[in-house]
Tab-separated table of C-alpha atoms in Angstrom:
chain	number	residue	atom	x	y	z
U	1	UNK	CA	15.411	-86.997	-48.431
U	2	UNK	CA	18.526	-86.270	-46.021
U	3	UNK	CA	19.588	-83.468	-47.912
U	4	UNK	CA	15.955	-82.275	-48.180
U	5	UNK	CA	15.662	-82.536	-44.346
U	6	UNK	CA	18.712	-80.633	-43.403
U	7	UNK	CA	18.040	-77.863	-46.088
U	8	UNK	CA	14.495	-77.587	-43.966
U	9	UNK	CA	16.436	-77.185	-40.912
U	10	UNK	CA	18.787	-74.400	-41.908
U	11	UNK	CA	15.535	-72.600	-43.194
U	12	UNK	CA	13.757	-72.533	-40.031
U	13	UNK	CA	16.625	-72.261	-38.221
U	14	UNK	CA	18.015	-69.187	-40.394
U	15	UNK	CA	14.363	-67.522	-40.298
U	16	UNK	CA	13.914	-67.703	-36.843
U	17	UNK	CA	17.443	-66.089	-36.533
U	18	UNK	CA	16.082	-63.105	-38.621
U	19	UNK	CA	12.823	-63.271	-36.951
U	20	UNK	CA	14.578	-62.613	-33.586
U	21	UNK	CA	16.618	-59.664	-35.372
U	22	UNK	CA	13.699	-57.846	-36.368
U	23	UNK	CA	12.244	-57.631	-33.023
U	24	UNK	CA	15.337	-56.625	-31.252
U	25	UNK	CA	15.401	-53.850	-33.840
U	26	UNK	CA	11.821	-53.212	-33.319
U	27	UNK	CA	12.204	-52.857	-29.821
U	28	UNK	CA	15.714	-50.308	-30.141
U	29	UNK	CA	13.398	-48.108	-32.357
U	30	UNK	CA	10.082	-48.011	-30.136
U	31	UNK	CA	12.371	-47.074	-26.968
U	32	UNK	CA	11.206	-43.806	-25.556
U	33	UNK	CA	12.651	-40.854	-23.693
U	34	UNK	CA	11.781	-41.162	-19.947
U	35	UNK	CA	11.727	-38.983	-16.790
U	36	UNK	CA	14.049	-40.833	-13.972
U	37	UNK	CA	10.664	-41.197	-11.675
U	38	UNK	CA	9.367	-43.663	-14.502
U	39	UNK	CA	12.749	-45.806	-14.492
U	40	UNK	CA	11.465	-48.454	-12.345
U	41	UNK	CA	8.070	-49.058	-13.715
U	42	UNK	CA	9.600	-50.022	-17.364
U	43	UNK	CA	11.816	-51.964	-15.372
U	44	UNK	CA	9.395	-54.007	-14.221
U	45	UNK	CA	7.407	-53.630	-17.719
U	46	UNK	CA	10.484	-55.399	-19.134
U	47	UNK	CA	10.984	-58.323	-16.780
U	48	UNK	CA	11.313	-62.097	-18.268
U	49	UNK	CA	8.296	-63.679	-19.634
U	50	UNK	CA	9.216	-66.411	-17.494
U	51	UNK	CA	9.497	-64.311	-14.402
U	52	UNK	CA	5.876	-63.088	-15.571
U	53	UNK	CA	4.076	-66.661	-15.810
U	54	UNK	CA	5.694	-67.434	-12.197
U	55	UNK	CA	4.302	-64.463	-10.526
U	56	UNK	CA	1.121	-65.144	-11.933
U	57	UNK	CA	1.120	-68.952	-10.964
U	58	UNK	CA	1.779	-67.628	-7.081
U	59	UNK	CA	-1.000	-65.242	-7.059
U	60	UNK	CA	-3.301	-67.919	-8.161
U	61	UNK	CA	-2.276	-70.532	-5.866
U	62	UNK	CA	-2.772	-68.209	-3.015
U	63	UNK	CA	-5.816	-68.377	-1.184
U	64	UNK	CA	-7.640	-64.905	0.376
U	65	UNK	CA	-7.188	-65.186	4.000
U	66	UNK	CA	-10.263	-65.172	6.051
U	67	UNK	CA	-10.864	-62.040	8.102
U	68	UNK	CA	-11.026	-62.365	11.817
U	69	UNK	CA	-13.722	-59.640	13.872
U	70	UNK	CA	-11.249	-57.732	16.449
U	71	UNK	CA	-13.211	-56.295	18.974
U	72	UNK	CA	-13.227	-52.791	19.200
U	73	UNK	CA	-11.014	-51.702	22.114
U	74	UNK	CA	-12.537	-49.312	24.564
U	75	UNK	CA	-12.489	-45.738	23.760
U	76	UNK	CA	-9.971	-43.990	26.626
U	77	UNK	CA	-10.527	-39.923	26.968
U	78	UNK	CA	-7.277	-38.051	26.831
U	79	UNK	CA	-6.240	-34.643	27.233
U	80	UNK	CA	-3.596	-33.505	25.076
U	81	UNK	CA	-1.953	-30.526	25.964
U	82	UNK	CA	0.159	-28.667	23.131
U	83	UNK	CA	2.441	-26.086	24.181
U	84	UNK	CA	2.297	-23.220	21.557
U	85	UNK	CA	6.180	-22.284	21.043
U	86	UNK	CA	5.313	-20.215	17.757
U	87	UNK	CA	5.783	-16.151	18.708
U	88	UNK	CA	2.686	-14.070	18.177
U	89	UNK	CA	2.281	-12.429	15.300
U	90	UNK	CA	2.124	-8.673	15.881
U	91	UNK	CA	-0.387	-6.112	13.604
U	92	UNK	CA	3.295	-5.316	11.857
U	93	UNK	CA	3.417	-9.098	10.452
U	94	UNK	CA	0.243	-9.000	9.152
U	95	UNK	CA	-0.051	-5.863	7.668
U	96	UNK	CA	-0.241	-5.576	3.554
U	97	UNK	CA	2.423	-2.985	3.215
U	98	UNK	CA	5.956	-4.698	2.850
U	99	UNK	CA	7.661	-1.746	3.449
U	100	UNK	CA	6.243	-2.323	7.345
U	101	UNK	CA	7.079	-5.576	8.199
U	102	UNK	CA	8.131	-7.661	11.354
U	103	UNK	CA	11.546	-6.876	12.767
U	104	UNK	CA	12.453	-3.914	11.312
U	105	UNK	CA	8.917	-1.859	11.276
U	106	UNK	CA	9.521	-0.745	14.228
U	107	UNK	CA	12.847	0.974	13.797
U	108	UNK	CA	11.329	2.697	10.115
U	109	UNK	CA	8.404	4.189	12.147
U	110	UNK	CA	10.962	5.747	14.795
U	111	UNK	CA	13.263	6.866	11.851
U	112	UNK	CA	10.112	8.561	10.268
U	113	UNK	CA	9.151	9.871	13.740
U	114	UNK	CA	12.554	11.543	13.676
U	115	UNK	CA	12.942	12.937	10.293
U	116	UNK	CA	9.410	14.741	10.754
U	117	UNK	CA	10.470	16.506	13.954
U	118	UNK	CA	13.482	18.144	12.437
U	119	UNK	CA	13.629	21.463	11.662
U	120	UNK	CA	14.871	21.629	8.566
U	121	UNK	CA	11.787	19.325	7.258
U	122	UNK	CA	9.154	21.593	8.956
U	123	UNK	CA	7.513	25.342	8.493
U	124	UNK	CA	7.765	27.977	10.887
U	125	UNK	CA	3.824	27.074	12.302
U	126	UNK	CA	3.300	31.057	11.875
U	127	UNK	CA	5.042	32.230	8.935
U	128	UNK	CA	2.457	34.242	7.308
U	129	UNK	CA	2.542	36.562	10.317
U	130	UNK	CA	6.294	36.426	10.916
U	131	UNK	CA	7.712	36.241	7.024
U	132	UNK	CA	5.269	36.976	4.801
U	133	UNK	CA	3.805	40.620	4.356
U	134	UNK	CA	1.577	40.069	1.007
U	135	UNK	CA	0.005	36.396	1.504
U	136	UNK	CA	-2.621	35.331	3.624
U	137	UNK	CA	-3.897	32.136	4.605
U	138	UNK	CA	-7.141	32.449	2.432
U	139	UNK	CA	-4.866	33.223	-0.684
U	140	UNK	CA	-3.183	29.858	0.658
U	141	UNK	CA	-6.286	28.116	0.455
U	142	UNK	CA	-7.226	29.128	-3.131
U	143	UNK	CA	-3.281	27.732	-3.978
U	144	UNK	CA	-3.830	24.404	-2.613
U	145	UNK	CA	-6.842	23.942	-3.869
U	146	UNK	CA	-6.287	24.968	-7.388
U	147	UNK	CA	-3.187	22.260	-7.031
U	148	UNK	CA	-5.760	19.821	-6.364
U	149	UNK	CA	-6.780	20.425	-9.516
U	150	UNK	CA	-4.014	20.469	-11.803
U	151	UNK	CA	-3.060	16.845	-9.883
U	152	UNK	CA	-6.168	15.756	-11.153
U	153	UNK	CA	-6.009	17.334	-14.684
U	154	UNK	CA	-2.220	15.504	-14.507
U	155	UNK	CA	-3.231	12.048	-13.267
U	156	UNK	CA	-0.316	12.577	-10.310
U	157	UNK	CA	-0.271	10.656	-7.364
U	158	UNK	CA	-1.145	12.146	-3.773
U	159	UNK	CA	2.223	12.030	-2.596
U	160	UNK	CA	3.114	14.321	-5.380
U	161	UNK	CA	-0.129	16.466	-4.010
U	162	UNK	CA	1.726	16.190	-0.512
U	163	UNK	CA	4.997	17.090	-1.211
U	164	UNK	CA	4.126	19.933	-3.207
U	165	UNK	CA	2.298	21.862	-0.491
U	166	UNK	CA	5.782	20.671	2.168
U	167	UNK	CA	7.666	22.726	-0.149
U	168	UNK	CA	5.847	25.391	-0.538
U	169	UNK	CA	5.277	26.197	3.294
U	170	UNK	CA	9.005	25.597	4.064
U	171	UNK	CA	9.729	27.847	1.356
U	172	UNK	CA	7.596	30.504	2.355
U	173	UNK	CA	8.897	30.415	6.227
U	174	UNK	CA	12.533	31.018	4.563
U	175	UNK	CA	11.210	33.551	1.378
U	176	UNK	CA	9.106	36.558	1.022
U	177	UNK	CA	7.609	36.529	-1.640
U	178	UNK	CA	4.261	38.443	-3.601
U	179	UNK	CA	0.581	37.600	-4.483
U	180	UNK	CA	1.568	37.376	-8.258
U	181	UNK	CA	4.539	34.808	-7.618
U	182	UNK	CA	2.401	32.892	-5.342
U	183	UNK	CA	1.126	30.305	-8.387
U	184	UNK	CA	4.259	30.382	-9.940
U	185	UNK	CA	5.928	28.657	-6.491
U	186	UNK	CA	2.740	26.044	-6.498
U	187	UNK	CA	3.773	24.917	-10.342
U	188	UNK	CA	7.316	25.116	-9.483
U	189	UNK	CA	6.615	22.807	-6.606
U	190	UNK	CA	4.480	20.625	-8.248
U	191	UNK	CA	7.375	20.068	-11.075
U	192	UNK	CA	10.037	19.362	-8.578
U	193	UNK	CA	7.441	16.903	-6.396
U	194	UNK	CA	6.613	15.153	-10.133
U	195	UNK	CA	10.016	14.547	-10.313
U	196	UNK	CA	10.979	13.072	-7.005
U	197	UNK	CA	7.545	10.836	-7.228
U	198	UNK	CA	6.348	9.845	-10.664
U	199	UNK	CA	7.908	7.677	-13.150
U	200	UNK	CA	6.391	10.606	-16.567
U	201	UNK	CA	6.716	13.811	-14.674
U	202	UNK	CA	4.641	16.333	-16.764
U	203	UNK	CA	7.258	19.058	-18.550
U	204	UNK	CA	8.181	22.354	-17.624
U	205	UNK	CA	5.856	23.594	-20.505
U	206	UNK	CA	2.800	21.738	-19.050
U	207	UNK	CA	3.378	23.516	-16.197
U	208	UNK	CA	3.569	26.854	-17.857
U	209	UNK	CA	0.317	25.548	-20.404
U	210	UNK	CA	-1.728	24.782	-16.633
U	211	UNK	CA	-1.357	28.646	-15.790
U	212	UNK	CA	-2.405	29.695	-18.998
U	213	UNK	CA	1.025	31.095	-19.925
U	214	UNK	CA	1.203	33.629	-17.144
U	215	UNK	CA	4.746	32.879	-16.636
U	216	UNK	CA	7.172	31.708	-19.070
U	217	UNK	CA	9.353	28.654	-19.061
U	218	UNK	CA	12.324	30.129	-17.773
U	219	UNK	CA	10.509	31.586	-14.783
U	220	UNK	CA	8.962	28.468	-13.841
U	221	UNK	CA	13.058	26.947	-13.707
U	222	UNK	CA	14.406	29.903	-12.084
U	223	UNK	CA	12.141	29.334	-9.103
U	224	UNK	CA	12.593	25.471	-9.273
U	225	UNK	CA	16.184	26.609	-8.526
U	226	UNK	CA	15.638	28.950	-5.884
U	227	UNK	CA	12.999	26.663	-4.149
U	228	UNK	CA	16.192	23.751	-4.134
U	229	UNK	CA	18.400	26.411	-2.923
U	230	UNK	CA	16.459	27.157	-0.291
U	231	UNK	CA	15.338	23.863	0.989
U	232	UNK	CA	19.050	22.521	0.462
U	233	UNK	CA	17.959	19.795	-1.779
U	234	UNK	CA	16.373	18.230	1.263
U	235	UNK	CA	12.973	17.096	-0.597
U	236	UNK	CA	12.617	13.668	0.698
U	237	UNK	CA	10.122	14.818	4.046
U	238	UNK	CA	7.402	12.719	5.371
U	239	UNK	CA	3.910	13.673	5.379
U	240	UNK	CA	0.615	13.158	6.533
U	241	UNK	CA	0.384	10.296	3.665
U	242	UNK	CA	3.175	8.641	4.747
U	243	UNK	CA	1.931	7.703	7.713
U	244	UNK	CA	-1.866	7.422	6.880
U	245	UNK	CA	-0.861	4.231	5.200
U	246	UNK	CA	0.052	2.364	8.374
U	247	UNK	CA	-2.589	3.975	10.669
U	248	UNK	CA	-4.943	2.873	8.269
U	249	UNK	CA	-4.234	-0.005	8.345
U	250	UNK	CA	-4.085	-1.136	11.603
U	251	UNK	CA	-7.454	0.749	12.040
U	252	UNK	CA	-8.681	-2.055	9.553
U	253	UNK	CA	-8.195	-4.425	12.246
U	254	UNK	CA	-11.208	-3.615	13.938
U	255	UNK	CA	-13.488	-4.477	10.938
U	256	UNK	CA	-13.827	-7.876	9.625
U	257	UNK	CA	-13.422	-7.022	5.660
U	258	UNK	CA	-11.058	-3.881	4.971
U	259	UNK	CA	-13.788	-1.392	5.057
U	260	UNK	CA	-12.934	0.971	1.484
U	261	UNK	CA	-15.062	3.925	3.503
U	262	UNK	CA	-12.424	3.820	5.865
U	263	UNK	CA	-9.659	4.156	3.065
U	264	UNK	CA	-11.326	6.837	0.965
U	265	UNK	CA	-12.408	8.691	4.060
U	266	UNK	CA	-9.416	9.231	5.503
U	267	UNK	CA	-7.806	10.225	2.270
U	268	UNK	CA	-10.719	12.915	1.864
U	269	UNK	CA	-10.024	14.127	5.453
U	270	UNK	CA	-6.666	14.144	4.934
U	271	UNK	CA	-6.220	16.408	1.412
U	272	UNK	CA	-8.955	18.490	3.586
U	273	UNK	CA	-6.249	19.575	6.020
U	274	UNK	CA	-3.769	20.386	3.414
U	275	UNK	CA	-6.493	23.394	2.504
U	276	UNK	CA	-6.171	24.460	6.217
U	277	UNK	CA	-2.941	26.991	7.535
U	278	UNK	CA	-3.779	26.256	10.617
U	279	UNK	CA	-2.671	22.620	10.370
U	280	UNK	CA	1.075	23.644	9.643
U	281	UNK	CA	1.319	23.694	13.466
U	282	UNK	CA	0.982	19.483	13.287
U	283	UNK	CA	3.263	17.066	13.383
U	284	UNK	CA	2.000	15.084	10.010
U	285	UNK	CA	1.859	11.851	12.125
U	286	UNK	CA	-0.458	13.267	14.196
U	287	UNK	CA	-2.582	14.819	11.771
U	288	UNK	CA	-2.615	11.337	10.187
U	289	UNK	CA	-3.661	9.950	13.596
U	290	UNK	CA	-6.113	12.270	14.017
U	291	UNK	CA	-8.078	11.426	10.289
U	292	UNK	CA	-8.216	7.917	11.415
U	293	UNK	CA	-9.983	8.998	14.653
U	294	UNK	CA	-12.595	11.401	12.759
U	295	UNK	CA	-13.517	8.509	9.790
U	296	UNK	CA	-13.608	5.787	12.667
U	297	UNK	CA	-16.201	8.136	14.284
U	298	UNK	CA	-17.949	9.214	11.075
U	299	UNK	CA	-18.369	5.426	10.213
U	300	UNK	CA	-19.763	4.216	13.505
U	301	UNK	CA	-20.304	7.303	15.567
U	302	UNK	CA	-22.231	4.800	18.590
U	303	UNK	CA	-18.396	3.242	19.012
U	304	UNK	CA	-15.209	4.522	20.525
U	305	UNK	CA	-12.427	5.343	17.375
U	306	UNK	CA	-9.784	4.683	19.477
U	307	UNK	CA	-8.260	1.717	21.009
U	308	UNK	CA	-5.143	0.430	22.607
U	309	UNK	CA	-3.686	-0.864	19.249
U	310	UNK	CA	-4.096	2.750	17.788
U	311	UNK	CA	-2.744	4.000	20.794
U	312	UNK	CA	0.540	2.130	20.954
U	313	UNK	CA	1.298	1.924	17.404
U	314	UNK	CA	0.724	5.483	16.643
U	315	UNK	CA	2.099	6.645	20.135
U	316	UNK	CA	-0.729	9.077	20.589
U	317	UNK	CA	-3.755	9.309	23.563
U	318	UNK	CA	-6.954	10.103	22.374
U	319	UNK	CA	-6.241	13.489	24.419
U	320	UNK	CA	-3.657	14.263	22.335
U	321	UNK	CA	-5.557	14.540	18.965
U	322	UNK	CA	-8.501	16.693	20.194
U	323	UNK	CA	-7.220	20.143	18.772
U	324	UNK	CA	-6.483	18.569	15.457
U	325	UNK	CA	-9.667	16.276	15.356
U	326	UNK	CA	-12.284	19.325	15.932
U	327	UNK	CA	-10.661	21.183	13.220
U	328	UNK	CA	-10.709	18.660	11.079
U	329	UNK	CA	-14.462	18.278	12.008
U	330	UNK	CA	-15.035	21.638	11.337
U	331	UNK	CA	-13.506	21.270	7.861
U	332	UNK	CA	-15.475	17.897	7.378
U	333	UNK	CA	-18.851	19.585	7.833
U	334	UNK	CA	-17.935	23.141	5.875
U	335	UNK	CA	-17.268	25.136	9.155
U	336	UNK	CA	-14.663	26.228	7.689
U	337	UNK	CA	-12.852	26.382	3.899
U	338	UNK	CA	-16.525	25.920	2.755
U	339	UNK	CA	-15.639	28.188	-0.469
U	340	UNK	CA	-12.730	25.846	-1.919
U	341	UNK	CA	-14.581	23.003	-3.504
U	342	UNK	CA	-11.747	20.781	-5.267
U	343	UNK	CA	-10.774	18.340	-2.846
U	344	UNK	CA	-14.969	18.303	-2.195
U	345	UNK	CA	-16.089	17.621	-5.428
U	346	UNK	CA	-13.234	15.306	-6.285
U	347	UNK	CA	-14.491	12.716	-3.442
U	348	UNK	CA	-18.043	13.185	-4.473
U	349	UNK	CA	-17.451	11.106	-7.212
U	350	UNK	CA	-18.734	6.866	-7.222
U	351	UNK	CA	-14.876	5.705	-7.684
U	352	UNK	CA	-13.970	7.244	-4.052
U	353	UNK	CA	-17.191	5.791	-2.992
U	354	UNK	CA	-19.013	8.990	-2.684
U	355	UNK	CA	-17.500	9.770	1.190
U	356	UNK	CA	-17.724	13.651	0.558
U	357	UNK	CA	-21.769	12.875	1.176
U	358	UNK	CA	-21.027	10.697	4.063
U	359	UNK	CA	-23.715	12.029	7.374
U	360	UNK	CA	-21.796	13.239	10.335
U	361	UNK	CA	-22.885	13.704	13.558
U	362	UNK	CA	-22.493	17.719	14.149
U	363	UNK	CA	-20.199	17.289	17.482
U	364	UNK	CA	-17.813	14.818	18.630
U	365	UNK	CA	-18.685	13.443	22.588
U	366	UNK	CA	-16.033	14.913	24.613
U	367	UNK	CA	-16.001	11.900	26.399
U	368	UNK	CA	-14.235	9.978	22.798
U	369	UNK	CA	-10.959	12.237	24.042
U	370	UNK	CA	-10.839	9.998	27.295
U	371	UNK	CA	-8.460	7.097	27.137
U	372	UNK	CA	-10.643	4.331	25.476
């Protein structure tokens, strides 16, 4: 019976030994990757059993304190005053554009301002009387608008549209040049505009395909040469588009929503003026100043376009527009270039929001030149 006893011992005893090794080997293979913010709750999770029990026995034996009524204290009236340290943010900060933001808007605008002014970025403002001998500004006309065209037909952007026309009235205050060459300097300035602006400029052949082969390919890139030549590779100008962006926008600052009238409007009045020689004589920044004063006044006509914002950021009195602003009028309501219909038709259409139909009053209050 001894022996038997002891042999029972070693049994249990042995089986609880291999018990205990198959749970500490159950436990090694059920551990689990963890993320260092869940360290300390499996920490806890693998605290003593006995450690467990205690806890529990102290929460038990603890009694919920009774809760005491505080009276309410009285309610004392203060005036906090805050002293607002932040700077104000100016119409630069919050504009869209990140080309025109905070500190250093300022100092782009007055470099633009600059480069506009010089003379080797603008036309002679009469250079059909004093160069040319075979153009006239109607033949002009028919050019641009034709261009208008072949932008469309190419999907290019309007800066390309912009440029292109730049180039051709610098050229022609330097060149004289005939009626029959006259398309072949618009597709040669288109190509060179393409590539300075778009990412797929359209080939030389396209070029030659749009005129329906009146010149040849090595026309088009003789005059490509002699219009870089002549402009001294100087192609980078600003234009009325340039700054139509930033007018624009702060113009949007006097609606509550960004008013897409506004946008398309001035973009119609804008390409309108490139039809025009008589807006060669402008400054583009003020031309561009001047479209946002005509579609403010087209939209609400009852309403002054003008305001001190416009005024200092585009550095230009309501005075100082009027010449440009009752031309562009007349364009506006078909006074004059009534017979080129491009630029017309294209902003009849639903995706420009139709602002070629837009009403107009027939005459702008001469009082809307005053300072606002």
């Amino acid at each position: 019976m001894a022996e038997f006893g002891s042999c029972v011992r070693i049994t249990r005893a042995s089986s609880k030994r291999v018990a205990a090794s198959a749970m500490s080997d159950d436990q090694s293979t059920n551990k689990k990757r963890v993320v260092l913010g869940e360290l300390p709750n499996i920490q806890n999770a693998t605290g003593s059993a006995a450690q467990k029990r205690k806890a529990t026995s102290q929460i038990t034996k603890c009694k919920p304190k009774k809760r005491t009524k505080i009276a309410a204290a009285p309610m004392i009236k203060t005036t906090v005053v805050v002293e607002d340290n932040d700077p104000k943010l100016t119409v630069d900060d919050i504009l869209d554009d990140p080309e025109m933001k905070g500190p250093y808007s300022s100092d782009i605008y007055a470099y633009l301002r600059k480069m506009e002014a010089e003379p080797i970025r603008r036309p002679i403002p009469n250079y059909l009387e004093k160069i040319q001998t075979d153009i006239s500004a109607n033949m002009r006309g028919v050019l641009v608008d034709w261009m208008v065209e072949v932008a469309e037909e190419y999907k290019l952007g309007s800066d390309t549209l912009y440029l292109s026309i730049s180039y051709i009235d610098r050229f022609l205050s330097m060149n004289i040049i005939n009626r029959q060459r006259l398309q072949l300097l618009g597709v040669s300035s288109m190509l060179i505009a393409s590539k300075y602006e778009e990412i797929t400029p359209p080939h030389v052949e396209d070029f030659c395909y749009i005129t329906d082969n009146t010149y040849r390919r090595d026309e088009v890139v003789k005059m490509e040469a002699d219009i870089l030549k002549s402009l001294n590779f100087e192609m980078g100008n600003p234009t009325a588009k340039t700054f139509l962006r930033r007018f624009t926008n702060i113009a949007q600052e006097d609606f509550k929503i960004p008013n897409l009238h506004l946008e398309f409007l001035g973009h119609y009045l804008a390409e309108l003026s490139l039809l025009d020689y008589n807006f060669v004589k402008f400054l583009p920044s003020l031309i561009a100043a001047s479209v946002v004063f005509l579609a403010k006044f087209i939209i609400r006509p009852k309403q002054h376009p003008w305001g001190p914002n416009l005024q200092q950021y585009t550095g230009y009195r309501p005075a100082d527009l009027r010449p440009c602003v009752l031309l562009l009028h007349d364009l506006y309501m078909a006074r004059r270039g009534g017979s080129l219909i491009a630029v017309r038709e294209k902003y009849k259409q639903q995706r420009f929001k139709s602002v070629a139909m837009m009403p107009s009053p027939p005459e702008i209050p001469f009082a809307y030149f005053e300072e606002a």
